[in-house]
């Protein structure tokens, strides 16, 4: 079996029946894909093995790939060209001709970013990123205009927050004074602000680790929070993609949190 993807909305992991042996005996064959729920209270028990390219998931199933590059080899890596856009379309024909939202997102305690998404996906996009707060700045006719304005704002406010920064604030509250000041700077109405709760109930910072054994507390963005052996861990779901997985609890020694010794 192999972890071949994840869903932050479900939330869940995609687990393929394929193994490294399958890719050698029949490289073109597709394997069944199982959805592993990451709802709070779910107990996971997988031991991670070798890691290699996660291949491709299609309507017919999972097409495995033996290449050692993980999570994806050059053949299976995909880059969303719109993510690089700053107003000049990089496609042969612009197709983002629908209303787009320009927004702010806050990650506890005081990391803020600007972003762009289709208007109807605003709340979904904020949750996908694990934002604690969000604010709608404007709705514009298309993605080109949205990216132009985002690029202007990004000269002062970052357009990306890295996962380690998000992980470091999982147990913290948002600095409301700083958030209110930022929203006031952009004249954001109260009706255009969003608050999100992921109900992780953390008192201390979880330990950064790559494991798939434990009881799920919850998922914030792409960070899976697990209780295992008396400690709490934060796992970047992307870091699981590509690993072969045996259906048994890990026995590997992992770093314990300070709370484990309390």
JSON list of N, CA and C in Angstrom, two decimals, residues 39-75:
[
{"chain": "A", "resi": 39, "resn": "UNK", "atom": "N", "xyz": [-11.24, 12.28, 10.42]},
{"chain": "A", "resi": 39, "resn": "UNK", "atom": "CA", "xyz": [-12.14, 12.95, 11.35]},
{"chain": "A", "resi": 39, "resn": "UNK", "atom": "C", "xyz": [-11.63, 12.77, 12.78]},
{"chain": "A", "resi": 40, "resn": "UNK", "atom": "N", "xyz": [-11.94, 13.73, 13.64]},
{"chain": "A", "resi": 40, "resn": "UNK", "atom": "CA", "xyz": [-11.51, 13.67, 15.04]},
{"chain": "A", "resi": 40, "resn": "UNK", "atom": "C", "xyz": [-11.95, 12.37, 15.69]},
{"chain": "A", "resi": 41, "resn": "UNK", "atom": "N", "xyz": [-11.03, 11.74, 16.40]},
{"chain": "A", "resi": 41, "resn": "UNK", "atom": "CA", "xyz": [-11.33, 10.48, 17.08]},
{"chain": "A", "resi": 41, "resn": "UNK", "atom": "C", "xyz": [-10.94, 9.25, 16.29]},
{"chain": "A", "resi": 42, "resn": "UNK", "atom": "N", "xyz": [-10.63, 9.41, 15.00]},
{"chain": "A", "resi": 42, "resn": "UNK", "atom": "CA", "xyz": [-10.22, 8.27, 14.18]},
{"chain": "A", "resi": 42, "resn": "UNK", "atom": "C", "xyz": [-8.86, 7.75, 14.66]},
{"chain": "A", "resi": 43, "resn": "UNK", "atom": "N", "xyz": [-8.72, 6.44, 14.75]},
{"chain": "A", "resi": 43, "resn": "UNK", "atom": "CA", "xyz": [-7.44, 5.84, 15.15]},
{"chain": "A", "resi": 43, "resn": "UNK", "atom": "C", "xyz": [-6.71, 5.34, 13.91]},
{"chain": "A", "resi": 44, "resn": "UNK", "atom": "N", "xyz": [-5.50, 5.83, 13.70]},
{"chain": "A", "resi": 44, "resn": "UNK", "atom": "CA", "xyz": [-4.67, 5.41, 12.59]},
{"chain": "A", "resi": 44, "resn": "UNK", "atom": "C", "xyz": [-3.61, 4.43, 13.09]},
{"chain": "A", "resi": 45, "resn": "UNK", "atom": "N", "xyz": [-3.29, 3.44, 12.29]},
{"chain": "A", "resi": 45, "resn": "UNK", "atom": "CA", "xyz": [-2.26, 2.46, 12.66]},
{"chain": "A", "resi": 45, "resn": "UNK", "atom": "C", "xyz": [-1.53, 2.01, 11.40]},
{"chain": "A", "resi": 46, "resn": "UNK", "atom": "N", "xyz": [-0.59, 2.82, 10.96]},
{"chain": "A", "resi": 46, "resn": "UNK", "atom": "CA", "xyz": [0.21, 2.50, 9.78]},
{"chain": "A", "resi": 46, "resn": "UNK", "atom": "C", "xyz": [1.68, 2.71, 10.10]},
{"chain": "A", "resi": 47, "resn": "UNK", "atom": "N", "xyz": [2.50, 1.81, 9.58]},
{"chain": "A", "resi": 47, "resn": "UNK", "atom": "CA", "xyz": [3.94, 1.96, 9.66]},
{"chain": "A", "resi": 47, "resn": "UNK", "atom": "C", "xyz": [4.46, 2.38, 8.29]},
{"chain": "A", "resi": 48, "resn": "UNK", "atom": "N", "xyz": [5.23, 3.44, 8.27]},
{"chain": "A", "resi": 48, "resn": "UNK", "atom": "CA", "xyz": [5.75, 3.96, 7.01]},
{"chain": "A", "resi": 48, "resn": "UNK", "atom": "C", "xyz": [6.98, 3.17, 6.57]},
{"chain": "A", "resi": 49, "resn": "UNK", "atom": "N", "xyz": [7.05, 2.89, 5.27]},
{"chain": "A", "resi": 49, "resn": "UNK", "atom": "CA", "xyz": [8.18, 2.16, 4.72]},
{"chain": "A", "resi": 49, "resn": "UNK", "atom": "C", "xyz": [9.00, 3.03, 3.80]},
{"chain": "A", "resi": 50, "resn": "UNK", "atom": "N", "xyz": [9.31, 2.52, 2.61]},
{"chain": "A", "resi": 50, "resn": "UNK", "atom": "CA", "xyz": [10.07, 3.29, 1.65]},
{"chain": "A", "resi": 50, "resn": "UNK", "atom": "C", "xyz": [9.19, 4.39, 1.05]},
{"chain": "A", "resi": 51, "resn": "UNK", "atom": "N", "xyz": [9.83, 5.44, 0.56]},
{"chain": "A", "resi": 51, "resn": "UNK", "atom": "CA", "xyz": [9.09, 6.53, -0.07]},
{"chain": "A", "resi": 51, "resn": "UNK", "atom": "C", "xyz": [9.57, 6.68, -1.51]},
{"chain": "A", "resi": 52, "resn": "UNK", "atom": "N", "xyz": [8.62, 6.79, -2.42]},
{"chain": "A", "resi": 52, "resn": "UNK", "atom": "CA", "xyz": [8.93, 7.02, -3.82]},
{"chain": "A", "resi": 52, "resn": "UNK", "atom": "C", "xyz": [7.78, 7.78, -4.45]},
{"chain": "A", "resi": 53, "resn": "UNK", "atom": "N", "xyz": [7.87, 8.05, -5.73]},
{"chain": "A", "resi": 53, "resn": "UNK", "atom": "CA", "xyz": [6.83, 8.84, -6.42]},
{"chain": "A", "resi": 53, "resn": "UNK", "atom": "C", "xyz": [5.44, 8.26, -6.19]},
{"chain": "A", "resi": 54, "resn": "UNK", "atom": "N", "xyz": [4.48, 9.14, -5.94]},
{"chain": "A", "resi": 54, "resn": "UNK", "atom": "CA", "xyz": [3.11, 8.71, -5.69]},
{"chain": "A", "resi": 54, "resn": "UNK", "atom": "C", "xyz": [2.33, 8.43, -6.97]},
{"chain": "A", "resi": 55, "resn": "UNK", "atom": "N", "xyz": [2.96, 8.61, -8.12]},
{"chain": "A", "resi": 55, "resn": "UNK", "atom": "CA", "xyz": [2.27, 8.30, -9.37]},
{"chain": "A", "resi": 55, "resn": "UNK", "atom": "C", "xyz": [1.12, 9.24, -9.65]},
{"chain": "A", "resi": 56, "resn": "UNK", "atom": "N", "xyz": [0.04, 8.70, -10.16]},
{"chain": "A", "resi": 56, "resn": "UNK", "atom": "CA", "xyz": [-1.12, 9.53, -10.52]},
{"chain": "A", "resi": 56, "resn": "UNK", "atom": "C", "xyz": [-2.41, 8.84, -10.10]},
{"chain": "A", "resi": 57, "resn": "UNK", "atom": "N", "xyz": [-3.36, 9.63, -9.61]},
{"chain": "A", "resi": 57, "resn": "UNK", "atom": "CA", "xyz": [-4.69, 9.13, -9.27]},
{"chain": "A", "resi": 57, "resn": "UNK", "atom": "C", "xyz": [-5.65, 9.59, -10.36]},
{"chain": "A", "resi": 58, "resn": "UNK", "atom": "N", "xyz": [-6.31, 8.64, -11.02]},
{"chain": "A", "resi": 58, "resn": "UNK", "atom": "CA", "xyz": [-7.23, 8.94, -12.11]},
{"chain": "A", "resi": 58, "resn": "UNK", "atom": "C", "xyz": [-8.61, 8.40, -11.76]},
{"chain": "A", "resi": 59, "resn": "UNK", "atom": "N", "xyz": [-9.55, 8.59, -12.67]},
{"chain": "A", "resi": 59, "resn": "UNK", "atom": "CA", "xyz": [-10.90, 8.05, -12.46]},
{"chain": "A", "resi": 59, "resn": "UNK", "atom": "C", "xyz": [-10.89, 6.52, -12.39]},
{"chain": "A", "resi": 60, "resn": "UNK", "atom": "N", "xyz": [-9.88, 5.91, -12.98]},
{"chain": "A", "resi": 60, "resn": "UNK", "atom": "CA", "xyz": [-9.81, 4.45, -13.00]},
{"chain": "A", "resi": 60, "resn": "UNK", "atom": "C", "xyz": [-9.05, 3.88, -11.79]},
{"chain": "A", "resi": 61, "resn": "UNK", "atom": "N", "xyz": [-8.46, 4.75, -11.00]},
{"chain": "A", "resi": 61, "resn": "UNK", "atom": "CA", "xyz": [-7.70, 4.28, -9.84]},
{"chain": "A", "resi": 61, "resn": "UNK", "atom": "C", "xyz": [-6.34, 4.93, -9.78]},
{"chain": "A", "resi": 62, "resn": "UNK", "atom": "N", "xyz": [-5.40, 4.27, -9.12]},
{"chain": "A", "resi": 62, "resn": "UNK", "atom": "CA", "xyz": [-4.06, 4.80, -8.94]},
{"chain": "A", "resi": 62, "resn": "UNK", "atom": "C", "xyz": [-3.08, 4.12, -9.88]},
{"chain": "A", "resi": 63, "resn": "UNK", "atom": "N", "xyz": [-2.33, 4.93, -10.61]},
{"chain": "A", "resi": 63, "resn": "UNK", "atom": "CA", "xyz": [-1.28, 4.41, -11.48]},
{"chain": "A", "resi": 63, "resn": "UNK", "atom": "C", "xyz": [0.04, 4.63, -10.76]},
{"chain": "A", "resi": 64, "resn": "UNK", "atom": "N", "xyz": [0.66, 3.56, -10.26]},
{"chain": "A", "resi": 64, "resn": "UNK", "atom": "CA", "xyz": [1.88, 3.70, -9.46]},
{"chain": "A", "resi": 64, "resn": "UNK", "atom": "C", "xyz": [3.10, 4.05, -10.29]},
{"chain": "A", "resi": 65, "resn": "UNK", "atom": "N", "xyz": [4.13, 4.54, -9.59]},
{"chain": "A", "resi": 65, "resn": "UNK", "atom": "CA", "xyz": [5.37, 4.91, -10.26]},
{"chain": "A", "resi": 65, "resn": "UNK", "atom": "C", "xyz": [6.53, 4.54, -9.34]},
{"chain": "A", "resi": 66, "resn": "UNK", "atom": "N", "xyz": [7.53, 3.82, -9.86]},
{"chain": "A", "resi": 66, "resn": "UNK", "atom": "CA", "xyz": [8.64, 3.37, -9.02]},
{"chain": "A", "resi": 66, "resn": "UNK", "atom": "C", "xyz": [9.77, 4.39, -8.86]},
{"chain": "A", "resi": 67, "resn": "UNK", "atom": "N", "xyz": [9.68, 5.54, -9.53]},
{"chain": "A", "resi": 67, "resn": "UNK", "atom": "CA", "xyz": [10.77, 6.50, -9.47]},
{"chain": "A", "resi": 67, "resn": "UNK", "atom": "C", "xyz": [11.03, 6.93, -8.02]},
{"chain": "A", "resi": 68, "resn": "UNK", "atom": "N", "xyz": [12.28, 7.09, -7.63]},
{"chain": "A", "resi": 68, "resn": "UNK", "atom": "CA", "xyz": [12.61, 7.38, -6.22]},
{"chain": "A", "resi": 68, "resn": "UNK", "atom": "C", "xyz": [12.29, 8.79, -5.76]},
{"chain": "A", "resi": 69, "resn": "UNK", "atom": "N", "xyz": [12.06, 9.71, -6.69]},
{"chain": "A", "resi": 69, "resn": "UNK", "atom": "CA", "xyz": [11.77, 11.10, -6.30]},
{"chain": "A", "resi": 69, "resn": "UNK", "atom": "C", "xyz": [10.39, 11.19, -5.66]},
{"chain": "A", "resi": 70, "resn": "UNK", "atom": "N", "xyz": [10.31, 11.79, -4.47]},
{"chain": "A", "resi": 70, "resn": "UNK", "atom": "CA", "xyz": [9.05, 11.90, -3.74]},
{"chain": "A", "resi": 70, "resn": "UNK", "atom": "C", "xyz": [8.82, 13.36, -3.33]},
{"chain": "A", "resi": 71, "resn": "UNK", "atom": "N", "xyz": [7.55, 13.79, -3.24]},
{"chain": "A", "resi": 71, "resn": "UNK", "atom": "CA", "xyz": [6.36, 12.96, -3.44]},
{"chain": "A", "resi": 71, "resn": "UNK", "atom": "C", "xyz": [6.04, 12.64, -4.89]},
{"chain": "A", "resi": 72, "resn": "UNK", "atom": "N", "xyz": [6.66, 13.38, -5.85]},
{"chain": "A", "resi": 72, "resn": "UNK", "atom": "CA", "xyz": [6.39, 13.11, -7.26]},
{"chain": "A", "resi": 72, "resn": "UNK", "atom": "C", "xyz": [7.67, 13.25, -8.07]},
{"chain": "A", "resi": 73, "resn": "UNK", "atom": "N", "xyz": [7.81, 12.42, -9.05]},
{"chain": "A", "resi": 73, "resn": "UNK", "atom": "CA", "xyz": [8.92, 12.54, -9.99]},
{"chain": "A", "resi": 73, "resn": "UNK", "atom": "C", "xyz": [8.56, 13.62, -11.02]},
{"chain": "A", "resi": 74, "resn": "UNK", "atom": "N", "xyz": [9.53, 14.06, -11.84]},
{"chain": "A", "resi": 74, "resn": "UNK", "atom": "CA", "xyz": [9.24, 15.11, -12.83]},
{"chain": "A", "resi": 74, "resn": "UNK", "atom": "C", "xyz": [8.06, 14.79, -13.74]},
{"chain": "A", "resi": 75, "resn": "UNK", "atom": "N", "xyz": [7.87, 13.50, -14.07]},
{"chain": "A", "resi": 75, "resn": "UNK", "atom": "CA", "xyz": [6.78, 13.13, -14.96]},
{"chain": "A", "resi": 75, "resn": "UNK", "atom": "C", "xyz": [5.42, 13.34, -14.32]}
]
